[in-house]
Amino acid sequence: MRASRPAVHPVEAAPPPPAAAAEGPEAQVEGAAHPRGVRMKDPPGAPGTPAGLGLRLAQAFFAAAALAVMASTNDFPSVSAFSYLVAAAILQCLWSLLLAFVDIYALLVKRSLRNARAVCIFTIGDGITGTITLGAACASAGITVLIGNDLNICAENHCASFETATALAFISWFALAPSCILNFWSMASR
Amino acid sequence: MRASRPAVHPVEAAPPPPAAAAEGPEAQVEGAAHPRGVRMKDPPGAPGTPAGLGLRLAQAFFAAAALAVMASTNDFPSVSAFSYLVAAAILQCLWSLLLAFVDIYALLVKRSLRNARAVCIFTIGDGITGTITLGAACASAGITVLIGNDLNICAENHCASFETATALAFISWFALAPSCILNFWSMASR
């Protein structure tokens, strides 16, 4: 059965075109670091790129900061929404750190993460953690506004800590959104 | 605005190829209903399909129901999150009704809504209204749980109405999510 065609033909190596030589030594060094056919062109922010790793580390950092600020108050377990924020921040932090390690591995071995199944798992996980983080941040924001603006009982509560933790959770969600959109785009456009 | 492409071209009917004739009369009837190259196959739930129209009507109905239930309580303006839910439900209802009318028009004139710019506008609008509706529903849920479970002051408040409105807003968001995902998929996969 001839289901596939040979990908490599034993032909003589052609001399490099003059255009590549005219680009100077920098283009040649880049061509040597990324051999053709091995690493596909990933958009910035996609998994396996330095920007994607930066987004993951930002998500994990802001989720951990939200967790730390919220857990530093002693009365957060009395409000369900704040406990939910702590749980969501832990989940977000673990998920982002896991994907950051995957990104670091892909960068170290110089491999692309454009595997269909991996991108599908990343997209579904990003969607679920993003929805949970956004929900927790919005619930905390609702309580914070109720305490601070509607009831004016900030004197008896740690309003500053609650507001900071909520804002950090929102920032973590804003860092997650590009990852999720890029993963979904890369899954749909193949 | 060219929001749709013509579904019927005044070209001469070409004789069916021999392969189509061999497939039997059923294939010929299907071929006549969907001429090749004129109407692309829309997934169920995409804009311009009956399922897409049903999703839009469901979103608008549940958003309107959430709005009605929340507005029927006389003390919702005292809590910012409930006022935000009312505003989000109004926005969601208007957006879904607008797109439902576009779907009805597309179905009546039998035109496809796979225009690139239209799908991009639908996706961005769905994303924004979906985020706002989810945020409002989560904020209301946080307040509702605080009133009902944490403080146990349901006797002085309309807990049942608040919970019903929050649940209806969540259902409206669940009806919006497939539309948003399908639009984004159709935008990315072209």
Short mmCIF file of C-alpha atoms in Angstrom, two decimals:
data_model
loop_
_atom_site.label_atom_id
_atom_site.label_comp_id
_atom_site.label_asym_id
_atom_site.label_seq_id
_atom_site.Cartn_x
_atom_site.Cartn_y
_atom_site.Cartn_z
CA MET A 1 0.00 0.00 0.00
CA ARG A 2 1.40 3.38 -0.99
CA ALA A 3 -0.14 5.43 1.81
CA SER A 4 2.72 7.90 2.08
CA ARG A 5 5.41 9.39 -0.05
CA PRO A 6 9.10 9.45 0.89
CA ALA A 7 10.00 12.69 2.63
CA VAL A 8 13.76 12.58 1.92
CA HIS A 9 15.26 12.21 -1.50
CA PRO A 10 18.96 11.42 -1.83
CA VAL A 11 19.74 14.43 -3.98
CA GLU A 12 22.88 16.51 -3.98
CA ALA A 13 22.95 19.41 -1.53
CA ALA A 14 22.22 22.60 -3.43
CA PRO A 15 24.40 25.63 -2.67
CA PRO A 16 22.70 28.22 -0.42
CA PRO A 17 20.80 30.87 -2.37
CA PRO A 18 22.45 34.28 -2.64
CA ALA A 19 19.60 35.90 -0.66
CA ALA A 20 20.52 33.98 2.51
CA ALA A 21 24.16 34.97 2.22
CA ALA A 22 23.21 38.60 1.77
CA GLU A 23 21.39 38.66 5.11
CA GLY A 24 24.67 38.55 7.00
CA PRO A 25 26.04 36.22 9.69
CA GLU A 26 23.14 36.77 12.08
CA ALA A 27 20.62 35.11 9.75
CA GLN A 28 22.98 32.17 9.28
CA VAL A 29 23.38 31.66 13.02
CA GLU A 30 19.60 31.74 13.48
CA GLY A 31 19.19 29.24 10.65
CA ALA A 32 21.65 26.92 12.37
CA ALA A 33 19.85 27.17 15.74
CA HIS A 34 16.44 26.39 14.20
CA PRO A 35 16.94 23.86 11.41
CA ARG A 36 14.18 23.84 8.82
CA GLY A 37 11.48 21.21 9.21
CA VAL A 38 12.26 20.57 12.86
CA ARG A 39 10.75 23.59 14.60
CA MET A 40 7.60 25.15 13.16
CA LYS A 41 6.94 28.85 13.52
CA ASP A 42 5.02 29.35 16.78
CA PRO A 43 3.27 32.66 17.48
CA PRO A 44 4.67 34.54 20.51
CA GLY A 45 2.90 33.33 23.64
CA ALA A 46 2.20 29.83 22.33
CA PRO A 47 3.37 26.90 24.48
CA GLY A 48 7.04 26.16 24.02
CA THR A 49 8.05 29.77 23.36
CA PRO A 50 9.79 32.17 25.78
CA ALA A 51 6.72 34.47 25.76
CA GLY A 52 4.48 31.51 26.60
CA LEU A 53 6.77 30.60 29.48
CA GLY A 54 6.64 34.20 30.68
CA LEU A 55 2.82 34.17 30.61
CA ARG A 56 2.75 30.93 32.60
CA LEU A 57 5.17 32.26 35.21
CA ALA A 58 3.13 35.48 35.48
CA GLN A 59 -0.07 33.48 36.02
CA ALA A 60 1.56 31.33 38.69
CA PHE A 61 3.17 34.34 40.40
CA PHE A 62 -0.03 36.42 40.61
CA ALA A 63 -2.11 33.42 41.69
CA ALA A 64 0.44 32.66 44.43
CA ALA A 65 0.44 36.34 45.47
CA ALA A 66 -3.38 36.37 45.67
CA LEU A 67 -3.24 33.18 47.73
CA ALA A 68 -0.62 34.60 50.09
CA VAL A 69 -2.43 37.93 50.61
CA MET A 70 -5.80 36.25 51.19
CA ALA A 71 -4.34 33.61 53.51
CA SER A 72 -2.57 36.31 55.54
CA THR A 73 -5.95 37.50 56.86
CA ASN A 74 -7.24 35.47 59.75
CA ASP A 75 -10.97 35.76 58.96
CA PHE A 76 -11.13 34.66 55.32
CA PRO A 77 -12.68 31.22 56.13
CA SER A 78 -15.79 32.96 57.48
CA VAL A 79 -16.75 34.01 53.93
CA SER A 80 -17.30 31.23 51.37
CA ALA A 81 -16.25 33.37 48.42
CA PHE A 82 -12.84 34.08 49.97
CA SER A 83 -12.28 30.38 50.70
CA TYR A 84 -13.24 29.68 47.06
CA LEU A 85 -10.68 32.28 45.94
CA VAL A 86 -7.97 30.53 47.95
CA ALA A 87 -8.88 27.17 46.40
CA ALA A 88 -9.02 28.65 42.88
CA ALA A 89 -5.64 30.38 43.37
CA ILE A 90 -4.06 27.09 44.48
CA LEU A 91 -5.46 25.30 41.41
CA GLN A 92 -4.37 28.12 39.08
CA CYS A 93 -0.88 28.20 40.58
CA LEU A 94 -0.40 24.43 40.25
CA TRP A 95 -1.71 24.32 36.66
CA SER A 96 0.43 27.27 35.54
CA LEU A 97 3.55 25.88 37.24
CA LEU A 98 2.96 22.48 35.59
CA LEU A 99 2.72 24.07 32.15
CA ALA A 100 5.71 26.31 32.91
CA PHE A 101 7.79 23.18 33.55
CA VAL A 102 6.54 21.70 30.27
CA ASP A 103 7.53 24.94 28.51
CA ILE A 104 10.98 24.93 30.14
CA TYR A 105 11.49 21.33 29.01
CA ALA A 106 10.39 22.18 25.46
CA LEU A 107 12.75 25.18 25.40
CA LEU A 108 15.67 23.16 26.79
CA VAL A 109 15.37 20.33 24.26
CA LYS A 110 14.39 22.85 21.53
CA ARG A 111 11.22 21.01 20.55
CA SER A 112 7.91 22.45 19.42
CA LEU A 113 4.75 21.80 21.47
CA ARG A 114 2.40 21.83 18.47
CA ASN A 115 1.22 18.27 19.14
CA ALA A 116 -2.55 18.09 18.54
CA ARG A 117 -3.38 16.15 21.71
CA ALA A 118 -1.15 18.31 23.92
CA VAL A 119 -2.67 21.54 22.58
CA CYS A 120 -6.18 20.12 23.15
CA ILE A 121 -5.35 19.26 26.78
CA PHE A 122 -3.76 22.69 27.33
CA THR A 123 -6.82 24.46 25.87
CA ILE A 124 -9.37 22.54 27.95
CA GLY A 125 -7.30 22.97 31.11
CA ASP A 126 -6.82 26.68 30.44
CA GLY A 127 -10.54 27.10 29.85
CA ILE A 128 -11.51 25.34 33.07
CA THR A 129 -8.93 27.04 35.30
CA GLY A 130 -9.66 30.40 33.66
CA THR A 131 -13.39 30.09 34.32
CA ILE A 132 -12.76 29.05 37.94
CA THR A 133 -10.27 31.87 38.54
CA LEU A 134 -12.54 34.49 36.97
CA GLY A 135 -15.51 33.22 38.98
CA ALA A 136 -13.56 33.31 42.23
CA ALA A 137 -12.22 36.80 41.49
CA CYS A 138 -15.70 38.11 40.65
CA ALA A 139 -17.27 36.53 43.74
CA SER A 140 -14.56 38.08 45.94
CA ALA A 141 -15.01 41.42 44.20
CA GLY A 142 -18.75 41.28 44.90
CA ILE A 143 -18.12 40.65 48.61
CA THR A 144 -15.38 43.28 48.78
CA VAL A 145 -17.62 45.94 47.21
CA LEU A 146 -20.46 44.90 49.55
CA ILE A 147 -18.24 45.28 52.61
CA GLY A 148 -16.47 48.44 51.51
CA ASN A 149 -19.06 50.47 49.60
CA ASP A 150 -22.53 49.13 50.42
CA LEU A 151 -22.21 48.38 54.15
CA ASN A 152 -19.17 50.58 55.04
CA ILE A 153 -17.80 48.12 57.59
CA CYS A 154 -14.18 48.29 56.47
CA ALA A 155 -13.13 49.28 59.95
CA GLU A 156 -13.88 45.79 61.28
CA ASN A 157 -12.53 43.93 58.23
CA HIS A 158 -9.26 43.54 56.31
CA CYS A 159 -10.60 45.42 53.29
CA ALA A 160 -7.15 46.27 51.90
CA SER A 161 -6.05 42.63 51.93
CA PHE A 162 -9.31 41.44 50.38
CA GLU A 163 -9.09 44.04 47.61
CA THR A 164 -5.43 43.26 46.90
CA ALA A 165 -6.07 39.52 46.68
CA THR A 166 -9.04 40.09 44.36
CA ALA A 167 -7.02 42.37 42.11
CA LEU A 168 -4.14 39.86 41.97
CA ALA A 169 -6.59 37.09 41.00
CA PHE A 170 -7.95 39.29 38.19
CA ILE A 171 -4.38 39.97 36.96
CA SER A 172 -3.69 36.23 36.99
CA TRP A 173 -6.82 35.69 34.87
CA PHE A 174 -5.74 38.44 32.45
CA ALA A 175 -2.39 36.65 32.03
CA LEU A 176 -4.22 33.36 31.45
CA ALA A 177 -6.56 34.66 28.74
CA PRO A 178 -3.89 35.06 25.99
CA SER A 179 -2.58 31.54 26.63
CA CYS A 180 -6.08 30.09 26.37
CA ILE A 181 -6.97 32.05 23.22
CA LEU A 182 -3.66 31.19 21.52
CA ASN A 183 -4.01 27.49 22.37
CA PHE A 184 -7.59 27.40 21.10
CA TRP A 185 -6.58 29.24 17.93
CA SER A 186 -3.72 26.84 17.33
CA MET A 187 -6.05 23.87 17.93
CA ALA A 188 -8.71 25.17 15.55
CA SER A 189 -6.40 26.36 12.77
CA ARG A 190 -4.64 23.07 12.10
CA MET B 1 -22.37 46.03 4.67
CA ARG B 2 -21.73 42.69 3.04
CA ALA B 3 -22.69 40.53 5.98
CA SER B 4 -23.69 37.60 3.83
CA ARG B 5 -22.80 36.01 0.55
CA PRO B 6 -25.37 35.09 -2.10
CA ALA B 7 -26.50 31.53 -1.77
CA VAL B 8 -27.71 31.20 -5.36
CA HIS B 9 -25.70 31.98 -8.48
CA PRO B 10 -27.55 32.31 -11.81
CA VAL B 11 -25.36 29.81 -13.62
CA GLU B 12 -26.45 27.07 -15.96
CA ALA B 13 -27.07 23.77 -14.25
CA ALA B 14 -24.23 21.44 -15.18
CA PRO B 15 -25.16 17.80 -15.82
CA PRO B 16 -24.44 15.63 -12.76
CA PRO B 17 -21.15 13.73 -12.97
CA PRO B 18 -21.40 9.98 -13.52
CA ALA B 19 -20.17 9.26 -9.99
CA ALA B 20 -23.08 11.20 -8.49
CA ALA B 21 -25.54 9.37 -10.72
CA ALA B 22 -24.19 6.05 -9.52
CA GLU B 23 -24.85 7.01 -5.88
CA GLY B 24 -28.61 6.75 -6.37
CA PRO B 25 -31.47 9.26 -6.17
CA GLU B 26 -30.87 10.15 -2.52
CA ALA B 27 -27.48 11.69 -3.26
CA GLN B 28 -28.95 13.67 -6.13
CA VAL B 29 -31.65 15.17 -3.92
CA GLU B 30 -29.06 16.16 -1.32
CA GLY B 31 -26.86 17.64 -4.02
CA ALA B 32 -29.74 19.73 -5.30
CA ALA B 33 -30.53 21.09 -1.83
CA HIS B 34 -26.88 22.06 -1.11
CA PRO B 35 -25.14 22.87 -4.41
CA ARG B 36 -21.38 22.45 -4.30
CA GLY B 37 -19.25 25.50 -3.57
CA VAL B 38 -22.24 27.71 -2.81
CA ARG B 39 -23.21 26.97 0.77
CA MET B 40 -20.54 25.64 3.06
CA LYS B 41 -21.43 23.12 5.68
CA ASP B 42 -22.16 24.99 8.92
CA PRO B 43 -21.83 23.04 12.18
CA PRO B 44 -25.04 22.89 14.25
CA GLY B 45 -25.15 25.91 16.53
CA ALA B 46 -23.20 28.19 14.20
CA PRO B 47 -24.79 31.55 13.29
CA GLY B 48 -27.37 31.21 10.55
CA THR B 49 -28.47 27.71 11.56
CA PRO B 50 -31.69 26.74 13.42
CA ALA B 51 -29.62 25.42 16.35
CA GLY B 52 -27.72 28.72 16.51
CA LEU B 53 -31.01 30.61 16.57
CA GLY B 54 -32.25 28.34 19.36
CA LEU B 55 -29.11 29.05 21.41
CA ARG B 56 -29.56 32.82 20.93
CA LEU B 57 -33.21 32.67 21.96
CA ALA B 58 -32.31 30.58 25.02
CA GLN B 59 -29.64 33.12 26.04
CA ALA B 60 -32.05 36.02 25.65
CA PHE B 61 -34.87 34.20 27.47
CA PHE B 62 -32.77 33.22 30.50
CA ALA B 63 -31.14 36.65 30.70
CA ALA B 64 -34.57 38.28 30.59
CA ALA B 65 -35.83 35.88 33.26
CA ALA B 66 -32.85 36.67 35.51
CA LEU B 67 -33.50 40.37 34.98
CA ALA B 68 -37.21 40.02 35.79
CA VAL B 69 -36.65 37.93 38.93
CA MET B 70 -33.93 40.26 40.24
CA ALA B 71 -35.91 43.41 39.44
CA SER B 72 -38.97 41.99 41.22
CA THR B 73 -37.18 42.37 44.57
CA ASN B 74 -37.36 45.88 45.99
CA ASP B 75 -33.96 45.88 47.71
CA PHE B 76 -31.60 44.82 44.92
CA PRO B 77 -30.15 48.35 44.39
CA SER B 78 -28.70 48.26 47.92
CA VAL B 79 -26.15 45.64 46.80
CA SER B 80 -23.77 46.61 43.99
CA ALA B 81 -23.39 43.04 42.73
CA PHE B 82 -27.14 42.69 42.19
CA SER B 83 -27.30 45.99 40.30
CA TYR B 84 -24.39 44.74 38.19
CA LEU B 85 -26.32 41.53 37.49
CA VAL B 86 -29.30 43.57 36.28
CA ALA B 87 -27.08 45.62 33.98
CA ALA B 88 -25.31 42.50 32.66
CA ALA B 89 -28.64 40.74 32.05
CA ILE B 90 -29.93 43.72 30.06
CA LEU B 91 -26.75 43.75 27.94
CA GLN B 92 -26.86 39.98 27.42
CA CYS B 93 -30.54 40.07 26.46
CA LEU B 94 -30.05 42.88 23.93
CA TRP B 95 -26.97 41.26 22.34
CA SER B 96 -28.63 37.83 22.06
CA LEU B 97 -31.84 39.31 20.65
CA LEU B 98 -29.83 41.29 18.08
CA LEU B 99 -28.01 38.17 16.92
CA ALA B 100 -31.26 36.19 16.97
CA PHE B 101 -32.75 38.69 14.50
CA VAL B 102 -29.63 38.35 12.32
CA ASP B 103 -30.06 34.55 12.44
CA ILE B 104 -33.75 34.79 11.56
CA TYR B 105 -32.89 37.04 8.61
CA ALA B 106 -30.18 34.63 7.44
CA LEU B 107 -32.58 31.70 7.73
CA LEU B 108 -35.39 33.54 5.89
CA VAL B 109 -33.26 34.59 2.94
CA LYS B 110 -31.33 31.29 3.10
CA ARG B 111 -27.91 32.95 3.27
CA SER B 112 -24.81 31.69 5.03
CA LEU B 113 -23.27 33.83 7.81
CA ARG B 114 -19.70 32.61 7.30
CA ASN B 115 -18.44 36.09 6.42
CA ALA B 116 -15.02 36.63 8.07
CA ARG B 117 -15.77 40.09 9.45
CA ALA B 118 -19.23 39.12 10.76
CA VAL B 119 -17.85 36.03 12.52
CA CYS B 120 -15.06 38.14 14.07
CA ILE B 121 -17.60 40.67 15.42
CA PHE B 122 -19.83 37.88 16.74
CA THR B 123 -16.87 36.20 18.49
CA ILE B 124 -15.60 39.38 20.17
CA GLY B 125 -19.13 40.37 21.23
CA ASP B 126 -19.83 36.89 22.57
CA GLY B 127 -16.55 36.92 24.50
CA ILE B 128 -17.22 40.30 26.09
CA THR B 129 -20.87 39.65 27.00
CA GLY B 130 -20.00 36.15 28.20
CA THR B 131 -17.28 37.45 30.51
CA ILE B 132 -19.60 40.16 31.86
CA THR B 133 -22.48 37.73 32.41
CA LEU B 134 -20.24 35.16 34.11
CA GLY B 135 -18.72 37.85 36.31
CA ALA B 136 -22.13 39.19 37.33
CA ALA B 137 -23.46 35.70 38.04
CA CYS B 138 -20.40 34.82 40.15
CA ALA B 139 -20.56 38.09 42.08
CA SER B 140 -24.26 37.52 42.82
CA ALA B 141 -23.55 33.94 43.79
CA GLY B 142 -20.88 35.14 46.24
CA ILE B 143 -23.34 37.58 47.87
CA THR B 144 -26.14 35.01 47.90
CA VAL B 145 -23.95 32.41 49.62
CA LEU B 146 -22.75 35.06 52.08
CA ILE B 147 -26.33 36.01 52.99
CA GLY B 148 -27.74 32.49 53.04
CA ASN B 149 -24.96 30.27 54.40
CA ASP B 150 -22.36 32.47 56.10
CA LEU B 151 -24.55 35.07 57.84
CA ASN B 152 -27.90 33.20 57.93
CA ILE B 153 -29.97 36.35 57.41
CA CYS B 154 -32.32 34.91 54.78
CA ALA B 155 -35.32 35.82 56.93
CA GLU B 156 -34.80 39.55 56.25
CA ASN B 157 -33.83 39.14 52.58
CA HIS B 158 -35.32 37.76 49.36
CA CYS B 159 -32.90 34.84 49.25
CA ALA B 160 -35.09 32.74 46.94
CA SER B 161 -35.32 35.51 44.34
CA PHE B 162 -31.59 36.25 44.53
CA GLU B 163 -30.72 32.57 44.11
CA THR B 164 -33.14 32.12 41.21
CA ALA B 165 -31.81 35.17 39.37
CA THR B 166 -28.23 34.00 39.87
CA ALA B 167 -29.05 30.51 38.59
CA LEU B 168 -30.82 31.94 35.53
CA ALA B 169 -27.80 34.13 34.77
CA PHE B 170 -25.55 31.05 34.96
CA ILE B 171 -27.88 29.16 32.59
CA SER B 172 -27.75 32.09 30.17
CA TRP B 173 -23.95 31.95 30.28
CA PHE B 174 -23.99 28.19 29.68
CA ALA B 175 -26.14 28.80 26.57
CA LEU B 176 -23.72 31.50 25.42
CA ALA B 177 -20.55 29.40 25.74
CA PRO B 178 -21.27 27.06 22.76
CA SER B 179 -22.04 30.04 20.50
CA CYS B 180 -18.80 31.75 21.49
CA ILE B 181 -16.69 28.60 21.07
CA LEU B 182 -18.27 27.75 17.71
CA ASN B 183 -17.78 31.29 16.40
CA PHE B 184 -14.15 31.35 17.54
CA TRP B 185 -13.54 27.92 16.01
CA SER B 186 -15.07 29.00 12.72
CA MET B 187 -12.96 32.21 12.78
CA ALA B 188 -9.71 30.34 13.47
CA SER B 189 -10.25 27.42 11.10
CA ARG B 190 -10.67 29.43 7.92
#
